[in-house]
């Protein structure tokens, strides 16, 4: 049901996640200014922008790692603005953090188990893990290996798999391609595509504009903490300003 | 082989059991919460007093009293966490160290105030085990066995349960635990309770071998501490091995030289090893 | 201006704190000086910390009973009331020094009575010498507190640690042949001791006297009173096979040692304790029951175990009062020797020294007390602990130490203490070696 | 920089003059406590030289012990005046600091592990002093041979003399603190405390800077120890060396505030005067009560004033004018 809404969404009521005038920062430093955006069920949305634009901060606000100083966050009609991170996961948002942040001294399997920590996820651990292993067969081979010993691409698989273990409704991905070799980057975007095909709603933050616009339906351009532009990815790809500044043409 | 040397080695192994048991809880707390409870031995003292009062004064059966003491010290662990540790989780490690150091002083004096300075004893005398010329202390054997069982149980808990894995994970990356749906405060509280319970368990076995008095912690505090560091703070297996290494140095060193020298040896060994393997015996 | 603001900002605070501290001090002062000048005595003992239960509190209670009793009888010479100021040295020498300073300079006491630990007695002796006040030691025993220090204002009617060795070895040489069946030169002893001043002092004396008597020392070893494990010491004792073990320790280590010795099957013909923990019979019995029957202990005698008929008239009643009051105050069964130490020494000061000081030397200032003390000459049997009092005069090696004090050897007989040596005043003849029913006896 | 130095010096001179008047106003007992506060304050200040750069040493009990034992030992056995004995003790402490510091810094033993290695060091020093009881008197402690009032033997039975010495030494300690605080090494040490690897990368000689401050700290600590034993005319392994003393030093410096010049001295007020006042006011009726309160206060201090008393007050005072300034542009 979610998958067939691809590309065409209607604004307003149907949005799964709504951010309204969110501002946030660290101490006296403000990283986000009145950011508003919407993610509809089944959509894949990109947030793009240069380094230091506040993309990761935005993700941290959504997943509850950072408190917004003002503004509102609504998920499936529930206000989630000042809810701690572990409750947000319960609500159905999983976050694949920047730099993957695996538990390096735990095995692959244990990393997946941590992902299924929530009681509702524990009950489905066996089927979920089988599903993740089916998605990433490489992980099945390496399940007893310490996560820290895997290659970058494999680690990204574990990070995504770990997030998927909680059976989220919305998957947040923070710079999944960062720090990976070009060949591996392609693989990672393949992964994103496959997850989309599985019917997940995805919000992805990327610097790598070219490739991310191939994957998502719509995107927002974030610069110095403010939303500059938004639109369907096809349109954005054609936007001369973006082409000049980010795609290098 | 020299029969007496053999006896010294056996004694060392048994002492190692006692020390390993003491190190278990302290190590768990450090591993998960990243705080060193300097007053850990004083919690053991509290447990010993609980058993003494419940058993000798209120006449509870020893097993029931022990069980109550384990629960009681677990409660103390939770209180310690809520009142002292959690307000300063973000402070410099040295401040955390000193806050629990202040608790050491507080608990010692409070025990003096409440119970006086008398030595208390539950008066239980355990049978002797005699194997030819070698004698084995029953209470030490009991402590040794419990340490082994405790270590295995803790190992299974940490490797098989969701909570246990979360405890190991939290030590590696605190910030993202929330993203896994883990409530960090809850895990800390449970860890403090388990650490406290392990201190209570140690109290049950120590009370069979030692008199209780407000300063009993002085006998065990420093050495337990060294063992945890030697094993690599938070490294359960390392701590277990370190307990036996240290106890062998003390027992065999004491046999060849004197108890005094054996402690100097143990500390010098500790310093040198810190230079060679600064992250502990089993550092990778 | 800038200097001023900076000053107020940081140094001002420091000044305020110092000022606050200075203001707090008068609160501490009892203001007792305004009264009718009673004789002020500071009682300085370890009321907290590890030494408290090892006899320090018992000594303090003994000393307090002596003061109360004197006041009930009208005071010194029947008219000068005694006022005591309590101080707690917390089992730490530095606290003892601070309390000594306070008693002398703030409380203006004439005499400091007390001191359990020899480590506290050493610096306190220097303090009072410097400030010319009297330190009247009731309990601390190390010989080195006095030896070669030509002290003038420090007195101790109590025994000193060399005498433990003298008594222990004297007792053994006397009974080696008759009871243990070996000549003294074939007797093998082991000396084990806690490594504090008390244990070290006693052990050195044991060694010295044993060498003089030609007794073989097969092991001499120290350990810390805090040691969590003594099993390697026990193993070494098993290997050395001594006939007799001489042990100087406090309470927790004695319990640990005896327990590990029993568990490791250590056997010997006799164990002789040297006061401190071994004189706390109630506590040892609570742990070991009858296992420790027939062990020996050297200490100044608990007065109640002496035959009152052999003491000067009136002392028997005094002992009864002391014992009753101690039991009433603490609910204890056994009255340890430390009570007698505290009581006896304080009693000597109040009844024998101060009267001379007042009548002959015109007051209770340090100089008068010092002269009076040197005048005291009590024959053997003249104090509740049996010994007489005559202090070594200035210029001698142990000046200030009582030359007539003696310890006794006691034996635990069915939970009771009996004096077994010196033979002249024994209650019962000693049981030697340990009888077969003892779990420690050589089979 | 010059201006700042002059201001600091001015404040110090005025404070010293004020403190110099204390003996006129108080009793010998208060003076006795004041001398201890100044001397311990000096030791705590010496510790904070290292501590504030993240070098948390729990081994200062060893340095203090060496300083405290060296001059009485030399005086009693060789008749050497403390004027020579104290420098020898200081050199010995510096040597030990080098022996322990060099491998620690070379092998990058930092944080918890540095604290614990040094902790073991103080225990080794304590055990060694006790074990060498034939010379040191073991746990009975030892007394320097008393000769009465003497500059040669550095012995003064009269308290005001020692008060003056203690005050002078304390001022010296504060001066050194300021010297390090505004000195050239400060930036390097700050960088090291922040991130050792990064500091090395920008050309800081990590080893040299760390060793320098460690040696200075150890030397001053040993000096303080020597004066303490000279004042008390008594040294005891438990009071002047070992783990207990090390913890006391760290505690005082942190509770007082190790980032301020006067913080460690305030810590001295806290660790010397407070237990004294508590013990005396509580009397002997509730044995243990004084220490229970003291222990609770220790914990409360650490929880609520992580930068120490002086640190808290300074930040309050600094915050007040800062607020005023920030309002101005808005108006």
Tab-separated table of N, CA and C in Angstrom, chain B residues 2 4-5 7-8 11 15 105 112 117-119 121 123-126 128-129 133-140 208-211 213 215 218-220 223 250-251 254-260 263, chain C residues 47-50 52-54 57 92 195 221-236 238-239 241 251-252 255-256 259-260 262-265 267 283 286-291:
chain	number	residue	atom	x	y	z
B	2	UNK	N	57.609	-29.814	47.106
B	2	UNK	CA	57.468	-29.337	48.477
B	2	UNK	C	55.986	-29.247	48.837
B	4	UNK	N	54.508	-28.058	51.326
B	4	UNK	CA	54.041	-26.777	51.868
B	4	UNK	C	53.862	-25.726	50.762
B	5	UNK	N	54.755	-25.791	49.784
B	5	UNK	CA	54.605	-24.894	48.648
B	5	UNK	C	53.285	-25.200	47.946
B	7	UNK	N	50.696	-26.428	49.292
B	7	UNK	CA	49.607	-25.891	50.117
B	7	UNK	C	49.459	-24.381	49.893
B	8	UNK	N	50.611	-23.708	49.793
B	8	UNK	CA	50.562	-22.257	49.568
B	8	UNK	C	49.867	-21.946	48.245
B	11	UNK	N	46.210	-22.461	48.680
B	11	UNK	CA	45.682	-21.320	49.416
B	11	UNK	C	45.526	-20.118	48.497
B	15	UNK	N	42.170	-18.116	47.798
B	15	UNK	CA	42.100	-16.669	48.040
B	15	UNK	C	41.685	-15.965	46.755
B	105	UNK	N	34.159	6.993	53.242
B	105	UNK	CA	34.348	7.625	54.543
B	105	UNK	C	33.027	7.694	55.298
B	112	UNK	N	30.304	3.059	62.329
B	112	UNK	CA	30.816	3.288	63.673
B	112	UNK	C	29.730	3.889	64.555
B	117	UNK	N	32.338	0.208	67.437
B	117	UNK	CA	33.548	-0.281	66.787
B	117	UNK	C	33.803	-1.752	67.080
B	118	UNK	N	32.873	-2.391	67.801
B	118	UNK	CA	33.099	-3.792	68.164
B	118	UNK	C	33.200	-4.711	66.960
B	119	UNK	N	33.951	-5.770	67.135
B	119	UNK	CA	34.007	-6.807	66.093
B	119	UNK	C	32.854	-7.754	66.318
B	121	UNK	N	30.651	-11.230	65.147
B	121	UNK	CA	30.884	-12.515	64.510
B	121	UNK	C	29.631	-13.346	64.577
B	123	UNK	N	29.524	-16.461	64.475
B	123	UNK	CA	29.790	-17.670	65.270
B	123	UNK	C	29.528	-18.976	64.544
B	124	UNK	N	29.559	-18.962	63.223
B	124	UNK	CA	29.385	-20.209	62.478
B	124	UNK	C	30.752	-20.844	62.264
B	125	UNK	N	30.911	-22.088	62.669
B	125	UNK	CA	32.186	-22.756	62.406
B	125	UNK	C	31.957	-23.895	61.427
B	126	UNK	N	32.619	-23.813	60.305
B	126	UNK	CA	32.393	-24.797	59.256
B	126	UNK	C	33.349	-25.963	59.437
B	128	UNK	N	36.102	-29.025	58.672
B	128	UNK	CA	37.392	-29.012	57.986
B	128	UNK	C	37.387	-30.028	56.861
B	129	UNK	N	38.144	-29.725	55.829
B	129	UNK	CA	38.330	-30.709	54.769
B	129	UNK	C	39.799	-31.105	54.782
B	133	UNK	N	47.828	-34.618	53.872
B	133	UNK	CA	48.452	-33.585	54.688
B	133	UNK	C	47.918	-32.200	54.357
B	134	UNK	N	47.136	-32.112	53.290
B	134	UNK	CA	46.648	-30.805	52.863
B	134	UNK	C	45.287	-30.544	53.489
B	135	UNK	N	45.147	-29.352	54.028
B	135	UNK	CA	43.859	-28.954	54.586
B	135	UNK	C	43.265	-27.887	53.676
B	136	UNK	N	41.974	-27.990	53.481
B	136	UNK	CA	41.328	-26.983	52.643
B	136	UNK	C	40.235	-26.312	53.458
B	137	UNK	N	40.219	-25.008	53.373
B	137	UNK	CA	39.234	-24.247	54.129
B	137	UNK	C	37.869	-24.375	53.468
B	138	UNK	N	36.892	-24.820	54.248
B	138	UNK	CA	35.558	-25.039	53.723
B	138	UNK	C	34.950	-23.737	53.222
B	139	UNK	N	35.115	-22.686	54.048
B	139	UNK	CA	34.486	-21.417	53.688
B	139	UNK	C	35.128	-20.845	52.425
B	140	UNK	N	36.449	-21.056	52.314
B	140	UNK	CA	37.125	-20.552	51.115
B	140	UNK	C	36.691	-21.326	49.879
B	208	UNK	N	31.418	-15.537	56.738
B	208	UNK	CA	31.760	-16.854	57.290
B	208	UNK	C	33.233	-16.922	57.694
B	209	UNK	N	34.053	-16.021	57.147
B	209	UNK	CA	35.484	-16.122	57.397
B	209	UNK	C	36.037	-14.970	58.220
B	210	UNK	N	35.320	-13.853	58.236
B	210	UNK	CA	35.883	-12.664	58.872
B	210	UNK	C	34.915	-12.081	59.889
B	211	UNK	N	35.472	-11.390	60.889
B	211	UNK	CA	34.646	-10.616	61.806
B	211	UNK	C	34.171	-9.368	61.070
B	213	UNK	N	33.443	-5.460	61.197
B	213	UNK	CA	33.665	-4.232	61.935
B	213	UNK	C	33.700	-3.102	60.919
B	215	UNK	N	35.739	-1.221	59.734
B	215	UNK	CA	36.921	-0.986	58.904
B	215	UNK	C	37.319	-2.205	58.084
B	218	UNK	N	38.823	-1.873	54.601
B	218	UNK	CA	40.233	-1.537	54.376
B	218	UNK	C	41.039	-2.759	53.966
B	219	UNK	N	40.599	-3.930	54.428
B	219	UNK	CA	41.351	-5.141	54.104
B	219	UNK	C	41.215	-5.502	52.639
B	220	UNK	N	40.066	-5.184	52.052
B	220	UNK	CA	39.799	-5.688	50.705
B	220	UNK	C	39.785	-4.621	49.629
B	223	UNK	N	43.089	-3.987	47.253
B	223	UNK	CA	43.509	-5.118	46.426
B	223	UNK	C	42.450	-5.424	45.356
B	250	UNK	N	50.597	-13.093	46.239
B	250	UNK	CA	50.505	-12.887	47.684
B	250	UNK	C	50.787	-14.192	48.435
B	251	UNK	N	50.205	-15.278	47.962
B	251	UNK	CA	50.344	-16.539	48.692
B	251	UNK	C	51.760	-17.109	48.557
B	254	UNK	N	54.325	-14.684	49.924
B	254	UNK	CA	54.272	-14.739	51.381
B	254	UNK	C	54.963	-15.980	51.904
B	255	UNK	N	54.904	-17.038	51.126
B	255	UNK	CA	55.524	-18.286	51.563
B	255	UNK	C	57.049	-18.199	51.473
B	256	UNK	N	57.545	-17.625	50.389
B	256	UNK	CA	59.000	-17.549	50.235
B	256	UNK	C	59.615	-16.397	51.013
B	257	UNK	N	58.909	-15.261	51.075
B	257	UNK	CA	59.476	-14.106	51.776
B	257	UNK	C	58.636	-13.845	53.024
B	258	UNK	N	57.876	-12.757	53.018
B	258	UNK	CA	56.959	-12.533	54.126
B	258	UNK	C	55.726	-11.853	53.553
B	259	UNK	N	54.696	-11.809	54.355
B	259	UNK	CA	53.440	-11.245	53.851
B	259	UNK	C	53.652	-9.805	53.410
B	260	UNK	N	54.433	-9.072	54.214
B	260	UNK	CA	54.736	-7.684	53.901
B	260	UNK	C	55.374	-7.553	52.509
B	263	UNK	N	53.170	-8.233	49.512
B	263	UNK	CA	52.328	-7.128	49.066
B	263	UNK	C	53.132	-6.124	48.256
C	47	UNK	N	38.377	6.609	70.550
C	47	UNK	CA	36.987	6.181	70.746
C	47	UNK	C	36.371	5.712	69.436
C	48	UNK	N	37.028	6.042	68.337
C	48	UNK	CA	36.565	5.514	67.057
C	48	UNK	C	37.784	5.014	66.296
C	49	UNK	N	37.533	4.363	65.189
C	49	UNK	CA	38.647	3.784	64.437
C	49	UNK	C	38.977	2.394	64.965
C	50	UNK	N	39.916	1.742	64.280
C	50	UNK	CA	40.194	0.327	64.577
C	50	UNK	C	40.632	0.037	66.022
C	52	UNK	N	39.556	1.396	68.774
C	52	UNK	CA	38.535	1.636	69.787
C	52	UNK	C	38.113	0.343	70.473
C	53	UNK	N	37.811	-0.661	69.637
C	53	UNK	CA	37.288	-1.890	70.213
C	53	UNK	C	38.399	-2.815	70.685
C	54	UNK	N	39.649	-2.469	70.392
C	54	UNK	CA	40.752	-3.351	70.776
C	54	UNK	C	41.245	-3.007	72.179
C	57	UNK	N	38.549	1.860	74.276
C	57	UNK	CA	37.329	2.306	74.934
C	57	UNK	C	37.267	1.747	76.356
C	92	UNK	N	44.224	7.739	64.995
C	92	UNK	CA	45.173	8.368	64.072
C	92	UNK	C	46.140	9.250	64.842
C	195	UNK	N	52.316	-5.575	62.376
C	195	UNK	CA	53.519	-4.777	62.156
C	195	UNK	C	53.429	-3.352	62.692
C	221	UNK	N	57.866	-13.376	62.076
C	221	UNK	CA	57.295	-12.700	60.916
C	221	UNK	C	56.175	-11.732	61.275
C	222	UNK	N	56.177	-10.615	60.573
C	222	UNK	CA	55.164	-9.582	60.784
C	222	UNK	C	54.114	-9.633	59.685
C	223	UNK	N	52.961	-9.069	59.959
C	223	UNK	CA	51.916	-8.932	58.944
C	223	UNK	C	51.114	-7.695	59.306
C	224	UNK	N	50.365	-7.172	58.332
C	224	UNK	CA	49.535	-6.008	58.616
C	224	UNK	C	48.231	-6.433	59.278
C	225	UNK	N	47.794	-5.643	60.259
C	225	UNK	CA	46.549	-5.994	60.949
C	225	UNK	C	45.360	-5.982	59.996
C	226	UNK	N	45.512	-5.356	58.834
C	226	UNK	CA	44.443	-5.317	57.843
C	226	UNK	C	44.523	-6.441	56.819
C	227	UNK	N	45.560	-7.278	56.911
C	227	UNK	CA	45.784	-8.265	55.852
C	227	UNK	C	44.541	-9.117	55.646
C	228	UNK	N	44.112	-9.288	54.385
C	228	UNK	CA	42.919	-10.088	54.148
C	228	UNK	C	43.189	-11.592	54.199
C	229	UNK	N	44.450	-11.959	54.258
C	229	UNK	CA	44.753	-13.387	54.212
C	229	UNK	C	46.040	-13.663	54.969
C	230	UNK	N	46.000	-14.659	55.852
C	230	UNK	CA	47.216	-15.018	56.586
C	230	UNK	C	47.595	-16.462	56.320
C	231	UNK	N	47.030	-17.053	55.273
C	231	UNK	CA	47.237	-18.487	55.091
C	231	UNK	C	48.688	-18.816	54.757
C	232	UNK	N	49.396	-17.901	54.086
C	232	UNK	CA	50.787	-18.245	53.793
C	232	UNK	C	51.618	-18.240	55.078
C	233	UNK	N	51.244	-17.395	56.026
C	233	UNK	CA	51.912	-17.410	57.327
C	233	UNK	C	51.643	-18.739	58.036
C	234	UNK	N	50.409	-19.187	57.959
C	234	UNK	CA	50.047	-20.459	58.601
C	234	UNK	C	50.845	-21.596	57.972
C	235	UNK	N	50.935	-21.581	56.660
C	235	UNK	CA	51.683	-22.633	55.977
C	235	UNK	C	53.153	-22.647	56.425
C	236	UNK	N	53.706	-21.445	56.541
C	236	UNK	CA	55.102	-21.385	56.978
C	236	UNK	C	55.250	-21.905	58.401
C	238	UNK	N	53.424	-24.201	59.706
C	238	UNK	CA	53.318	-25.665	59.628
C	238	UNK	C	54.665	-26.276	59.249
C	239	UNK	N	55.345	-25.544	58.346
C	239	UNK	CA	56.641	-26.060	57.901
C	239	UNK	C	57.684	-25.933	59.004
C	241	UNK	N	57.224	-25.924	62.226
C	241	UNK	CA	56.884	-26.770	63.364
C	241	UNK	C	57.354	-26.244	64.715
C	251	UNK	N	42.375	-7.442	67.237
C	251	UNK	CA	41.319	-8.434	67.143
C	251	UNK	C	41.051	-9.026	65.766
C	252	UNK	N	40.834	-8.240	64.739
C	252	UNK	CA	40.431	-8.905	63.496
C	252	UNK	C	41.493	-9.858	62.969
C	255	UNK	N	41.516	-13.216	64.988
C	255	UNK	CA	40.422	-14.092	64.573
C	255	UNK	C	40.754	-14.771	63.250
C	256	UNK	N	41.242	-13.969	62.318
C	256	UNK	CA	41.579	-14.512	61.007
C	256	UNK	C	42.666	-15.578	61.127
C	259	UNK	N	41.408	-18.791	62.869
C	259	UNK	CA	40.493	-19.501	61.989
C	259	UNK	C	41.257	-20.215	60.870
C	260	UNK	N	42.162	-19.476	60.242
C	260	UNK	CA	42.912	-20.110	59.152
C	260	UNK	C	43.844	-21.187	59.680
C	262	UNK	N	43.220	-23.155	62.201
C	262	UNK	CA	42.424	-24.350	62.450
C	262	UNK	C	42.085	-25.030	61.134
C	263	UNK	N	41.693	-24.216	60.149
C	263	UNK	CA	41.302	-24.786	58.863
C	263	UNK	C	42.476	-25.448	58.149
C	264	UNK	N	43.679	-24.952	58.429
C	264	UNK	CA	44.836	-25.515	57.748
C	264	UNK	C	45.492	-26.607	58.578
C	265	UNK	N	44.912	-26.920	59.740
C	265	UNK	CA	45.451	-28.003	60.545
C	265	UNK	C	46.789	-27.679	61.190
C	267	UNK	N	49.185	-27.245	64.167
C	267	UNK	CA	49.183	-27.802	65.527
C	267	UNK	C	50.388	-27.273	66.297
C	283	UNK	N	35.166	-11.483	73.163
C	283	UNK	CA	35.027	-11.479	71.710
C	283	UNK	C	35.613	-12.744	71.109
C	286	UNK	N	33.188	-15.539	71.649
C	286	UNK	CA	32.043	-15.453	70.749
C	286	UNK	C	32.359	-16.111	69.418
C	287	UNK	N	33.600	-16.002	68.970
C	287	UNK	CA	33.969	-16.577	67.683
C	287	UNK	C	34.370	-18.042	67.795
C	288	UNK	N	35.154	-18.358	68.823
C	288	UNK	CA	35.789	-19.682	68.828
C	288	UNK	C	35.253	-20.630	69.894
C	289	UNK	N	34.375	-20.143	70.756
C	289	UNK	CA	33.845	-21.019	71.778
C	289	UNK	C	34.971	-21.607	72.604
C	290	UNK	N	34.932	-22.931	72.766
C	290	UNK	CA	35.914	-23.575	73.643
C	290	UNK	C	37.206	-23.916	72.910
C	291	UNK	N	37.267	-23.638	71.613
C	291	UNK	CA	38.477	-23.977	70.853
C	291	UNK	C	39.723	-23.331	71.437
